[in-house]
Structure formats: structure tokens, C-alpha cells
CSV table of C-alpha atoms in Angstrom, one decimal:
chain,number,residue,atom,x,y,z
G,1382,MET,CA,39.1,77.9,25.0
G,1383,THR,CA,41.6,78.0,23.2
G,1384,GLN,CA,41.0,78.6,19.6
G,1385,SER,CA,42.4,74.9,19.2
G,1386,GLY,CA,40.1,74.1,21.8
G,1387,LYS,CA,42.7,73.8,24.7
G,1388,PRO,CA,41.0,75.6,27.9
G,1389,ARG,CA,43.5,78.1,28.9
G,1390,CYS,CA,46.3,78.2,31.2
G,1391,LYS,CA,45.8,79.7,34.8
G,1392,ALA,CA,46.9,83.4,35.3
G,1393,LEU,CA,47.4,86.0,38.0
G,1394,LEU,CA,47.4,89.2,38.1
G,1395,ILE,CA,49.4,91.9,39.9
G,1396,ALA,CA,49.0,95.0,40.4
G,1397,ALA,CA,49.4,98.7,42.8
G,1398,PRO,CA,48.1,102.0,44.1
G,1399,ALA,CA,50.8,103.6,42.4
G,1400,SER,CA,53.9,103.0,39.8
G,1401,GLY,CA,56.9,102.3,41.8
G,1402,SER,CA,54.8,100.2,44.8
G,1403,GLY,CA,57.7,97.6,43.5
G,1404,LYS,CA,55.2,95.6,40.8
G,1405,THR,CA,57.9,94.7,38.4
G,1406,LEU,CA,60.1,92.7,41.4
G,1407,ILE,CA,57.2,90.9,42.6
G,1408,THR,CA,56.4,90.0,39.4
G,1409,LEU,CA,59.5,89.3,38.3
G,1410,GLY,CA,60.0,86.3,42.0
G,1411,LEU,CA,56.7,85.1,40.9
G,1412,LEU,CA,58.4,84.1,37.5
G,1413,ARG,CA,61.4,83.2,38.2
G,1414,ALA,CA,59.6,80.4,42.2
G,1415,PHE,CA,57.3,79.3,39.6
G,1416,ARG,CA,58.9,77.6,36.4
G,1417,ASP,CA,62.3,76.4,39.7
G,1418,SER,CA,59.7,74.8,41.0
G,1419,GLY,CA,58.8,72.9,37.3
G,1420,LEU,CA,56.0,74.9,36.4
G,1421,ARG,CA,55.5,75.8,32.4
G,1422,VAL,CA,54.9,79.8,33.4
G,1423,ALA,CA,54.5,82.5,30.7
G,1424,ALA,CA,54.1,86.9,31.3
G,1425,ALA,CA,52.6,89.8,29.8
G,1426,LYS,CA,52.6,93.6,30.2
G,1427,ILE,CA,49.6,95.8,30.6
G,1428,GLY,CA,50.5,99.0,28.4
G,1429,PRO,CA,52.8,99.6,26.0
G,1430,ASP,CA,55.6,99.3,27.8
G,1431,HIS,CA,59.1,98.4,26.3
G,1432,ILE,CA,61.8,98.0,29.2
G,1433,ASP,CA,59.5,95.2,31.6
G,1434,PRO,CA,58.9,93.2,28.8
G,1435,ARG,CA,62.2,92.4,28.2
G,1436,PHE,CA,63.0,91.8,32.4
G,1437,HIS,CA,60.2,89.4,32.4
G,1438,GLU,CA,61.2,86.9,29.6
G,1439,ALA,CA,64.2,86.9,31.7
G,1440,ALA,CA,62.7,85.4,33.9
G,1441,SER,CA,60.4,82.8,32.5
G,1442,GLY,CA,62.5,82.1,29.9
G,1443,ARG,CA,59.5,83.1,27.1
G,1444,ALA,CA,58.3,85.8,25.2
G,1445,CYS,CA,56.4,88.7,27.1
G,1446,PHE,CA,53.8,90.1,24.8
G,1447,ASN,CA,52.1,93.3,25.4
G,1448,LEU,CA,48.5,94.0,26.6
G,1449,ASP,CA,47.0,97.2,25.9
G,1450,GLY,CA,43.5,98.0,26.5
G,1451,TRP,CA,42.4,100.6,25.1
G,1452,ALA,CA,44.8,100.2,21.5
G,1453,MET,CA,43.5,96.4,21.7
G,1454,ALA,CA,39.9,95.5,20.8
G,1455,PRO,CA,39.2,92.5,23.1
G,1456,SER,CA,38.9,90.1,20.0
G,1457,GLN,CA,42.7,91.2,19.9
G,1458,ILE,CA,43.1,89.8,23.6
G,1459,ALA,CA,41.8,87.4,23.2
G,1460,ALA,CA,44.4,86.0,20.4
G,1461,LEU,CA,47.6,86.7,22.7
G,1462,LEU,CA,46.5,85.3,25.7
G,1463,ASP,CA,46.0,82.0,23.4
G,1464,HIS,CA,49.2,82.2,22.0
G,1465,LEU,CA,50.4,82.8,25.4
G,1466,CYS,CA,48.7,79.9,26.8
G,1467,GLU,CA,49.9,77.0,24.5
G,1468,GLY,CA,52.6,75.5,26.4
G,1469,THR,CA,51.7,76.9,29.8
G,1470,ASP,CA,50.8,75.7,32.8
G,1471,LEU,CA,50.5,79.8,34.5
G,1472,LEU,CA,50.6,83.2,32.8
G,1473,ILE,CA,51.6,86.5,35.3
G,1474,ILE,CA,50.4,89.6,34.1
G,1475,GLU,CA,51.9,92.6,35.3
G,1476,GLY,CA,49.6,95.6,35.7
G,1477,VAL,CA,50.0,99.9,34.4
G,1478,MET,CA,50.6,102.1,36.7
G,1479,GLY,CA,48.4,102.6,39.5
G,1480,LEU,CA,45.6,100.2,39.4
G,1481,PHE,CA,43.0,102.0,38.4
G,1482,ASP,CA,45.5,104.9,36.5
G,1483,GLY,CA,45.2,105.0,32.5
G,1484,PRO,CA,43.8,107.1,28.9
G,1485,ARG,CA,41.7,110.1,30.2
G,1486,GLY,CA,37.8,109.8,29.2
G,1487,ALA,CA,38.9,105.9,27.5
G,1488,ARG,CA,39.4,102.4,28.8
G,1489,GLY,CA,42.6,101.7,28.7
G,1490,SER,CA,43.9,100.6,32.9
G,1491,THR,CA,44.1,97.8,34.4
G,1492,ALA,CA,42.0,97.6,35.4
G,1493,ASP,CA,40.0,97.8,32.6
G,1494,VAL,CA,42.5,94.6,31.4
G,1495,ALA,CA,41.2,93.0,35.0
G,1496,ALA,CA,37.9,93.7,34.6
G,1497,LEU,CA,37.8,92.4,30.9
G,1498,LEU,CA,39.2,88.9,31.5
G,1499,GLY,CA,37.4,88.5,34.5
G,1500,ILE,CA,40.6,88.0,37.3
G,1501,PRO,CA,41.6,89.4,40.6
G,1502,VAL,CA,43.7,91.4,41.5
G,1503,LEU,CA,46.6,91.4,43.8
G,1504,LEU,CA,47.1,94.2,45.0
G,1505,THR,CA,51.3,95.2,46.1
G,1506,LEU,CA,51.8,97.8,48.4
G,1507,ASP,CA,54.2,100.3,49.4
G,1508,CYS,CA,53.8,100.4,52.9
G,1509,ARG,CA,57.1,102.9,53.8
G,1510,HIS,CA,55.3,105.4,55.4
G,1511,GLN,CA,52.5,103.8,56.9
G,1512,ALA,CA,50.9,101.5,58.8
G,1513,GLN,CA,47.5,100.3,60.1
G,1514,SER,CA,46.5,103.5,57.1
G,1515,ALA,CA,47.6,100.8,54.6
G,1516,ALA,CA,43.6,99.0,55.1
G,1517,ALA,CA,41.4,102.0,54.6
G,1518,LEU,CA,43.7,101.9,51.2
G,1519,VAL,CA,43.0,98.9,50.2
G,1520,GLN,CA,39.3,98.5,51.4
G,1521,GLY,CA,39.2,101.3,49.2
G,1522,PHE,CA,40.9,100.7,46.2
G,1523,ALA,CA,38.9,97.1,47.5
G,1524,SER,CA,34.9,98.4,46.3
G,1525,PHE,CA,35.7,101.7,43.8
G,1526,ARG,CA,34.4,99.0,41.5
G,1527,ALA,CA,32.3,96.6,41.5
G,1528,ASP,CA,33.4,94.7,38.3
G,1529,VAL,CA,37.4,94.4,39.8
G,1530,THR,CA,38.1,92.2,42.7
G,1531,VAL,CA,41.0,92.7,45.0
G,1532,SER,CA,41.6,89.1,46.2
G,1533,GLY,CA,44.4,90.0,48.5
G,1534,VAL,CA,47.8,92.3,48.8
G,1535,ILE,CA,51.4,91.6,48.6
G,1536,LEU,CA,53.4,94.1,51.6
G,1537,ASN,CA,56.3,95.5,50.3
G,1538,ARG,CA,58.9,97.1,51.5
G,1539,VAL,CA,57.9,96.2,55.0
G,1540,ALA,CA,60.4,97.7,57.9
G,1541,SER,CA,60.7,96.0,59.9
G,1542,GLU,CA,58.6,92.4,62.2
G,1543,ARG,CA,57.0,95.6,64.3
G,1544,HIS,CA,55.7,97.2,61.4
G,1545,GLU,CA,54.9,93.9,59.3
G,1546,HIS,CA,53.0,92.9,62.9
G,1547,LEU,CA,51.4,96.5,62.1
G,1548,LEU,CA,49.7,95.6,58.8
G,1549,ARG,CA,49.3,92.5,59.4
G,1550,GLU,CA,46.7,92.9,62.9
G,1551,ALA,CA,45.2,95.8,60.0
G,1552,LEU,CA,44.9,93.9,57.3
G,1553,GLY,CA,43.9,90.4,58.6
G,1554,HIS,CA,43.7,87.4,56.1
G,1555,GLN,CA,43.9,89.8,52.8
G,1556,VAL,CA,47.8,89.1,53.5
G,1557,ILE,CA,49.5,87.0,51.1
G,1558,ALA,CA,53.8,87.7,51.9
G,1559,ALA,CA,55.2,90.8,52.7
G,1560,LEU,CA,58.4,91.3,52.2
G,1561,ARG,CA,61.4,93.6,53.4
G,1562,ASN,CA,62.3,96.5,52.6
G,1563,ASP,CA,65.8,96.1,50.3
G,1564,GLU,CA,67.5,98.6,48.8
G,1565,ALA,CA,70.0,96.4,46.8
G,1566,LEU,CA,66.4,95.7,44.9
G,1567,ALA,CA,66.4,98.7,43.7
G,1568,TRP,CA,67.1,99.0,39.5
G,1569,PRO,CA,69.2,101.8,37.4
G,1570,SER,CA,67.1,104.1,35.9
G,1571,ARG,CA,68.0,106.8,33.1
G,1572,HIS,CA,64.9,109.3,31.6
G,1573,LEU,CA,63.1,106.2,29.4
G,1574,GLY,CA,62.5,104.1,32.8
G,1575,LEU,CA,64.9,102.0,33.8
G,1576,VAL,CA,68.1,100.4,32.0
G,1577,GLN,CA,67.1,97.3,29.7
G,1578,ALA,CA,67.6,93.7,30.9
G,1579,SER,CA,70.1,93.5,27.9
G,1580,GLU,CA,72.2,96.1,29.1
G,1581,ASN,CA,72.1,95.3,33.2
G,1582,PRO,CA,75.0,92.7,34.7
G,1583,ALA,CA,72.8,91.9,37.6
G,1584,ARG,CA,70.2,90.9,35.1
G,1585,GLU,CA,70.3,87.6,36.6
G,1586,ASP,CA,71.5,87.8,40.3
G,1587,PHE,CA,68.6,90.3,40.6
G,1588,ILE,CA,66.3,88.2,39.4
G,1589,ALA,CA,67.4,85.6,41.9
G,1590,GLU,CA,67.0,87.1,44.7
G,1591,ALA,CA,63.9,88.4,43.5
G,1592,ALA,CA,62.8,85.0,43.3
G,1593,ARG,CA,64.3,83.6,46.8
G,1594,ARG,CA,61.7,86.3,48.8
G,1595,VAL,CA,58.7,84.8,47.1
G,1596,SER,CA,60.1,81.2,47.2
G,1597,HIS,CA,57.9,79.9,50.2
G,1598,PRO,CA,55.7,76.3,49.0
G,1599,ASP,CA,52.9,77.6,51.2
G,1600,LEU,CA,53.3,81.0,49.6
G,1601,LEU,CA,53.5,79.4,46.3
G,1602,ALA,CA,50.6,77.2,46.7
G,1603,ARG,CA,48.3,79.5,48.1
G,1604,LEU,CA,48.7,82.2,44.9
G,1605,LEU,CA,48.2,78.8,43.0
G,1606,ALA,CA,45.5,78.1,44.1
G,1607,GLY,CA,43.7,81.5,43.9
G,1608,ALA,CA,45.0,81.5,39.7
G,1609,VAL,CA,42.0,81.1,37.7
G,1610,VAL,CA,41.5,80.6,34.3
G,1611,PRO,CA,41.4,84.0,32.0
G,1612,ALA,CA,37.5,84.7,30.5
G,1613,PRO,CA,36.5,84.3,27.1
G,1614,ALA,CA,36.1,87.9,26.2
G,1615,ALA,CA,35.9,87.3,22.8
G,1616,ILE,CA,36.7,84.6,20.0
G,1617,ALA,CA,39.8,85.6,19.1
G,1618,SER,CA,41.2,87.8,16.4
G,1619,ARG,CA,42.0,85.2,13.9
G,1620,HIS,CA,44.5,88.4,11.7
G,1621,PRO,CA,47.7,90.2,12.7
G,1622,LEU,CA,47.1,93.0,15.2
G,1623,LEU,CA,49.4,95.1,12.4
G,1624,LYS,CA,49.9,94.1,8.9
G,1625,PRO,CA,54.1,93.4,7.9
G,1626,LEU,CA,55.2,95.6,5.9
G,1627,GLY,CA,56.6,92.7,3.6
G,1628,GLN,CA,57.0,89.4,2.6
G,1629,SER,CA,60.9,89.5,3.9
G,1630,ILE,CA,61.3,92.2,6.7
G,1631,ALA,CA,65.3,92.6,8.0
G,1632,VAL,CA,64.2,94.3,11.9
G,1633,ALA,CA,67.1,96.3,13.5
G,1634,ALA,CA,68.3,94.1,16.6
G,1635,ASP,CA,70.3,95.3,19.1
G,1636,ASP,CA,70.7,97.9,22.6
G,1637,ALA,CA,70.2,100.9,20.4
G,1638,PHE,CA,67.4,99.6,18.6
G,1639,SER,CA,65.3,97.6,21.2
G,1640,PHE,CA,61.6,98.1,21.4
G,1641,ALA,CA,60.0,96.2,19.1
G,1642,TYR,CA,57.2,95.0,20.2
G,1643,PRO,CA,57.0,91.0,19.5
G,1644,HIS,CA,53.9,90.4,19.2
G,1645,VAL,CA,53.8,92.3,16.7
G,1646,LEU,CA,57.0,90.7,15.5
G,1647,ASP,CA,55.6,86.9,16.2
G,1648,GLY,CA,52.0,88.5,13.2
G,1649,TRP,CA,54.3,88.6,10.9
G,1650,ARG,CA,55.5,85.8,11.7
G,1651,ARG,CA,52.4,84.1,11.9
G,1652,ALA,CA,50.9,86.3,8.5
G,1653,GLY,CA,54.0,84.7,6.7
G,1654,ALA,CA,56.4,86.8,6.5
G,1655,THR,CA,60.2,86.2,6.6
G,1656,LEU,CA,62.7,88.2,9.0
G,1657,SER,CA,65.6,88.9,9.7
G,1658,PHE,CA,67.5,90.9,12.1
G,1659,PHE,CA,71.4,93.4,11.9
G,1660,SER,CA,73.1,94.6,13.9
G,1661,PRO,CA,74.0,98.3,13.7
G,1662,LEU,CA,75.4,98.7,16.4
G,1663,ALA,CA,77.9,96.0,14.3
G,1664,ASP,CA,77.8,98.1,11.9
G,1665,GLU,CA,75.6,95.2,9.9
G,1666,PRO,CA,73.4,96.1,7.0
G,1667,PRO,CA,69.6,95.3,6.6
G,1668,ASP,CA,69.7,92.2,4.0
G,1669,PRO,CA,69.1,94.0,0.3
G,1670,ARG,CA,66.5,90.6,-1.0
G,1671,ALA,CA,64.4,91.8,1.6
G,1672,ASP,CA,61.2,93.3,0.8
G,1673,ALA,CA,61.5,96.1,3.8
G,1674,VAL,CA,63.5,97.4,6.3
G,1675,PHE,CA,61.9,97.8,10.2
G,1676,LEU,CA,63.7,100.2,12.8
G,1677,PRO,CA,62.8,100.1,15.4
G,1678,GLY,CA,62.8,102.5,18.5
G,1679,GLY,CA,65.6,102.2,21.4
G,1680,TYR,CA,68.1,103.9,22.9
G,1681,PRO,CA,70.3,105.5,19.9
G,1682,GLU,CA,71.2,108.7,21.3
G,1683,LEU,CA,73.3,106.8,23.9
G,1684,HIS,CA,75.0,105.2,20.9
G,1685,ALA,CA,74.8,108.2,18.3
G,1686,GLY,CA,78.6,108.4,17.5
G,1687,ARG,CA,78.8,105.0,16.5
G,1688,ILE,CA,76.0,104.8,15.0
G,1689,ALA,CA,77.3,108.1,12.7
G,1690,ALA,CA,80.4,105.9,12.2
G,1691,ALA,CA,78.7,102.5,11.4
G,1692,SER,CA,79.4,103.5,6.9
G,1693,ARG,CA,78.4,99.6,6.2
G,1694,PHE,CA,75.1,100.1,8.0
G,1695,LEU,CA,74.3,103.9,7.0
G,1696,ASP,CA,75.3,102.6,3.3
G,1697,GLY,CA,73.5,99.3,3.1
G,1698,LEU,CA,70.4,102.1,4.5
G,1699,ARG,CA,70.2,104.8,1.8
G,1700,ARG,CA,70.7,101.8,-1.4
G,1701,HIS,CA,68.1,99.4,0.1
G,1702,PRO,CA,65.6,99.2,-2.5
G,1703,GLY,CA,62.5,98.5,-0.6
G,1704,LEU,CA,60.3,100.1,1.4
G,1705,VAL,CA,62.3,101.6,4.6
G,1706,TYR,CA,59.9,101.8,8.1
G,1707,GLY,CA,61.1,103.7,11.1
G,1708,GLU,CA,59.4,104.9,14.7
G,1709,CYS,CA,60.8,107.1,17.8
G,1710,GLY,CA,64.2,106.3,17.5
G,1711,GLY,CA,64.6,104.7,14.4
G,1712,TYR,CA,62.7,107.4,13.2
G,1713,MET,CA,65.4,109.8,13.7
G,1714,VAL,CA,68.2,107.8,12.5
G,1715,LEU,CA,66.8,108.1,9.3
G,1716,GLY,CA,66.7,112.3,10.1
G,1717,GLU,CA,70.0,114.1,8.9
G,1718,THR,CA,71.1,114.3,12.4
G,1719,LEU,CA,70.9,113.7,15.8
G,1720,THR,CA,72.1,116.2,18.3
G,1721,ASP,CA,73.1,114.2,22.4
G,1722,ALA,CA,72.5,115.3,25.8
G,1723,GLU,CA,76.0,116.6,25.9
G,1724,GLY,CA,75.0,118.4,22.7
G,1725,ARG,CA,77.4,117.4,20.3
G,1726,PRO,CA,75.4,116.5,16.9
G,1727,HIS,CA,76.1,113.2,14.9
G,1728,ALA,CA,75.2,112.7,11.4
G,1729,MET,CA,72.3,110.1,10.8
G,1730,ALA,CA,71.3,108.9,7.3
G,1731,GLY,CA,70.3,111.7,5.8
G,1732,LEU,CA,67.0,110.0,4.3
G,1733,LEU,CA,64.3,112.0,6.2
G,1734,PRO,CA,65.0,115.9,5.7
G,1735,LEU,CA,65.6,116.4,10.1
G,1736,ALA,CA,66.5,117.2,12.7
G,1737,THR,CA,66.3,116.0,16.6
G,1738,SER,CA,68.8,117.0,19.8
G,1739,PHE,CA,68.2,115.4,23.2
G,1740,ALA,CA,70.7,118.6,24.5
G,1741,THR,CA,67.1,119.9,25.9
G,1742,ARG,CA,65.1,117.3,26.8
G,1743,LYS,CA,60.9,117.6,26.5
G,1744,LEU,CA,58.1,115.5,27.4
G,1745,HIS,CA,56.5,113.4,24.5
G,1746,LEU,CA,53.6,111.4,26.2
G,1747,GLY,CA,51.0,109.5,25.7
G,1748,TYR,CA,48.2,107.5,23.5
G,1749,ARG,CA,48.1,107.5,19.2
G,1750,ARG,CA,45.7,107.2,16.8
G,1751,LEU,CA,46.8,107.1,13.1
G,1752,THR,CA,44.8,107.9,10.3
G,1753,PRO,CA,47.5,107.1,7.3
G,1754,LEU,CA,47.4,109.9,4.6
G,1755,GLY,CA,48.7,108.6,1.6
G,1756,ASN,CA,51.1,105.3,0.9
G,1757,ALA,CA,51.5,104.9,4.5
G,1758,PRO,CA,52.4,101.5,5.6
G,1759,TRP,CA,49.1,100.6,6.5
G,1760,ALA,CA,45.9,101.6,5.0
G,1761,ASP,CA,43.4,101.5,8.2
G,1762,ASP,CA,43.7,103.5,11.0
G,1763,ILE,CA,46.5,102.9,13.9
G,1764,ARG,CA,46.3,102.4,17.4
G,1765,ALA,CA,50.1,103.2,19.0
G,1766,HIS,CA,52.3,105.2,21.5
G,1767,GLU,CA,54.3,108.2,21.6
G,1768,PHE,CA,57.0,108.2,24.4
G,1769,HIS,CA,60.4,110.6,23.5
G,1770,TYR,CA,62.3,113.6,25.5
G,1771,SER,CA,64.2,113.8,22.3
G,1772,ALA,CA,62.9,117.1,20.8
G,1773,LEU,CA,62.1,117.8,17.1
G,1774,THR,CA,64.7,120.6,16.1
G,1775,ALA,CA,64.8,121.4,12.6
G,1776,GLU,CA,62.4,120.2,9.2
G,1777,GLY,CA,62.5,120.0,5.5
G,1778,THR,CA,59.8,119.6,2.8
G,1779,ALA,CA,58.2,116.3,2.8
G,1780,ASP,CA,54.8,114.6,2.7
G,1781,ARG,CA,53.2,114.2,5.7
G,1782,LEU,CA,52.9,110.0,7.0
G,1783,PHE,CA,49.9,110.3,9.6
G,1784,ALA,CA,46.8,112.5,11.0
G,1785,ALA,CA,46.8,112.3,14.2
G,1786,HIS,CA,44.4,112.3,17.1
G,1787,ASP,CA,44.4,111.3,20.9
G,1788,ALA,CA,44.1,108.7,23.1
G,1789,ALA,CA,40.3,110.9,24.4
G,1790,GLY,CA,39.9,112.5,20.2
G,1791,THR,CA,41.6,115.4,20.5
G,1792,PRO,CA,43.1,116.9,17.2
G,1793,LEU,CA,47.2,116.5,17.1
G,1794,PRO,CA,49.3,118.4,14.3
G,1795,PRO,CA,50.0,115.1,11.7
G,1796,MET,CA,52.8,112.4,12.6
G,1797,GLY,CA,55.6,111.5,10.8
G,1798,LEU,CA,56.9,112.1,7.0
G,1799,ARG,CA,57.3,110.1,4.0
G,1800,ARG,CA,59.8,110.7,1.1
G,1801,GLY,CA,59.9,107.8,-1.5
G,1802,ARG,CA,60.0,104.6,0.0
G,1803,VAL,CA,61.2,105.9,3.3
G,1804,MET,CA,59.0,107.3,6.5
G,1805,GLY,CA,58.2,107.4,9.6
G,1806,SER,CA,57.0,108.4,12.8
G,1807,TYR,CA,57.9,109.1,15.9
G,1808,ALA,CA,55.0,106.5,17.5
G,1809,HIS,CA,54.7,102.9,18.2
G,1810,ALA,CA,52.4,101.6,16.5
G,1811,ILE,CA,50.8,99.1,18.3
G,1812,CYS,CA,47.5,97.3,15.6
G,1813,GLU,CA,45.2,98.2,14.0
G,1814,ALA,CA,42.2,99.7,14.3
G,1815,ALA,CA,40.2,97.0,14.8
């Protein structure tokens, strides 16, 4: 039941043995196909992903929230589920990485969330390099954890009719659907993953084609019949996952600053904060009347020249009287210079003493538990995620913002800087630790 006393909607969970198996393609196709059939659909993405949820939103017409088994307590996940189920007939949840993959020594895998919610798993199988051996793979995944149920298999990238026959003969009634291989459905990518939904001119054609491939009445009816109502894992939390930065918050929002978690922004609204949005790429300054400015992550390195030339934006940021907080890409823009992949330096806001570069790339990836130091935006510990390729090439004198540990509890160097009202770090804040 939701907090309003209404029953939760039904849900499906799409998982896979490994990344790149086609989970997102299947999820997008089903979201659009069920939506076209007249159902009210919504989506969720397990883990800290920023790219897939925006495609989910394009397919469903609804906001997509991240459900994070490592960062979020069961009560926080329950609250997000309740919100997603408002006015929804079917919730489709896409897993992260392989079914059992997660942070070292901690919960957070797709399997952990499936077990928490009591939702059976539909396993998406990339069949390009196997036939009968797929049966052994599926059997292994189905028996690996007693608290996780694999309810069916979706065969993806099937080569031919004969290939499909071999697979169906080996797997029997477990096969829900078989989709042929089509390189036209490959997505463009860049160093942080897929090109964003807002940047992809073929987005609608891609989603429509994905929907066409799964739009068989018998298939949709079978999937809907197998969907279940998520278990009431806990009493839903009534508190925002992350306290608002202020009573009124100006949020940067465009192709350079697009990695803001919808559950965070929605939680701020529900806590009574007023949000306004501005585009640095359009040289718009933040509202000077706002209590705080939030610069989320994104792809500032792809637009560094335009950001450096956006004088109204940069001047408005420098003059803003309230709290200014940046994370990941937003943190880089608060620094002095950003060097792009071609080695060209671009002047940034100069509000924090740091310089960053994409000329020499190094992956920084993982969950972070952050403990605020001094006058940070939040008083309690924060669960966060770090994912970037840029390097910190210079750092001046400023207060440290967070003490940090990884998901397994291993101490890390302090993260982030604070100078007066301006602060930020490379970490994407997900929620306050519960």
C-alpha cells in the first residue's frame, strides 16, 4: 500500500547477466508499447545512472527515479515507489550492470533490489555468441540466490530463425520473447556512456522501433500477467532524501548541466523549496533572489568554450549572494580553468582554487560515503557516487568539504573544497545516510 492507502501498481524488473546485453532497449520498447496500449506507465533505474533515465522519461512521458540499493534505506526506496505508483498502472524497473554485480562488500546489486521488493526478474540475454549453452547460463543465474526469482528470459540479438529454434529448444517455456540482432539499434556513445536523450535527434525513431519489436499482443499480455505488486519493504519515509540547499534554489539545466537526480529535485519541492531553472549555455544567470544555486554535473568539457564566453552566467554566479554548490561538472566550472580533450584551457568562474583537465583522462568511479566537514550544505553523512574521467591538475588553499570512504568503508582522501559561500565536490549526492 502507498502512504495514501491506495495499492501500489504492478511492476516488472528487467535484468541481464552483464552490461551491454540490451536491458535499456527492452525497457524502452516495453515502456512505449505499454503506453501506446493505453496503460499509464512509469520507469525506475537501479543504481546511480544519469543517462538511461532520461531515455526512460522520453519513452514513458513520466519522470524516472533512481532506486539505489546501496545508497538508499528500504524506507527511502519505499517512498520513491509510492511516488512512482501514483497514477500508474505499470512500473518497469531497469537493473544495473549484471544481475548480481554491485559494490564490493555491500548491498546494491539489481538482485538486492529485486529481493527487497519481491519482484521476479526478466533476464535479458545477449545471444550473439551462444546457442544451447544459454540454458546453462540461465540455470546458473536462476539458482544462484534463493531469494531472487528469474521468471523468464528475453532473447536479444538472435541471428536467425535457426538460431532462435536452437535457443527455444534448449530453454523451453522460459523464453518470453526473441528479438533479432539489428545494428541499427546500436546507440552512439562517448566517454561517460551514451549520448544524452536531449542530444539524440533520432531518439523518437529509436524508441518507436524498440516498441515495434516488442509490440505483440500475446507478449504484452503475458508480461502484464506476470507483473507483481512490489512488497511493502518498509514504511515509506516522509523525509526528503536530501535536504534542500535553500528555500529557493536556482538550478542550472541544459546539455552541459543535466546530471541532476529527479528524486533529489522532486524531494526538494516536496519539502517546500521553490526551484527555478536557468541555462548557462544560453548565457542565463542564476536568479539573484534565490537562496542557493545548484550546478549539477553533466558534460561541461564538451561546451567549455561556450561556458567561458558566457559572461552573464559567470558574472551572475560570481555576484550571487547565497550558497553556490557544484557537483562533478558543476564543481569543475566553479574552478579556475577547465582544459578540454584537445588540450585547450578555458577560464571558468574562478570561485574555487582548482584546475581540471580532460587532456589526460583517468576513470574515477565508485560509491562514496561523505562526512561533512565544517559548514557543508548538509549536517549528516551523505551517500554519493563519483564517476568522471577528468583529472585535478592544480589545487589551491581552501577548506575541505567532506571526509570520504568508499562503499566497503575504506578511507579515501577528503573530497571537495569550500571557500566562503561557494563549495562543491566531484561526488553526485544521492541521499542522506539513513
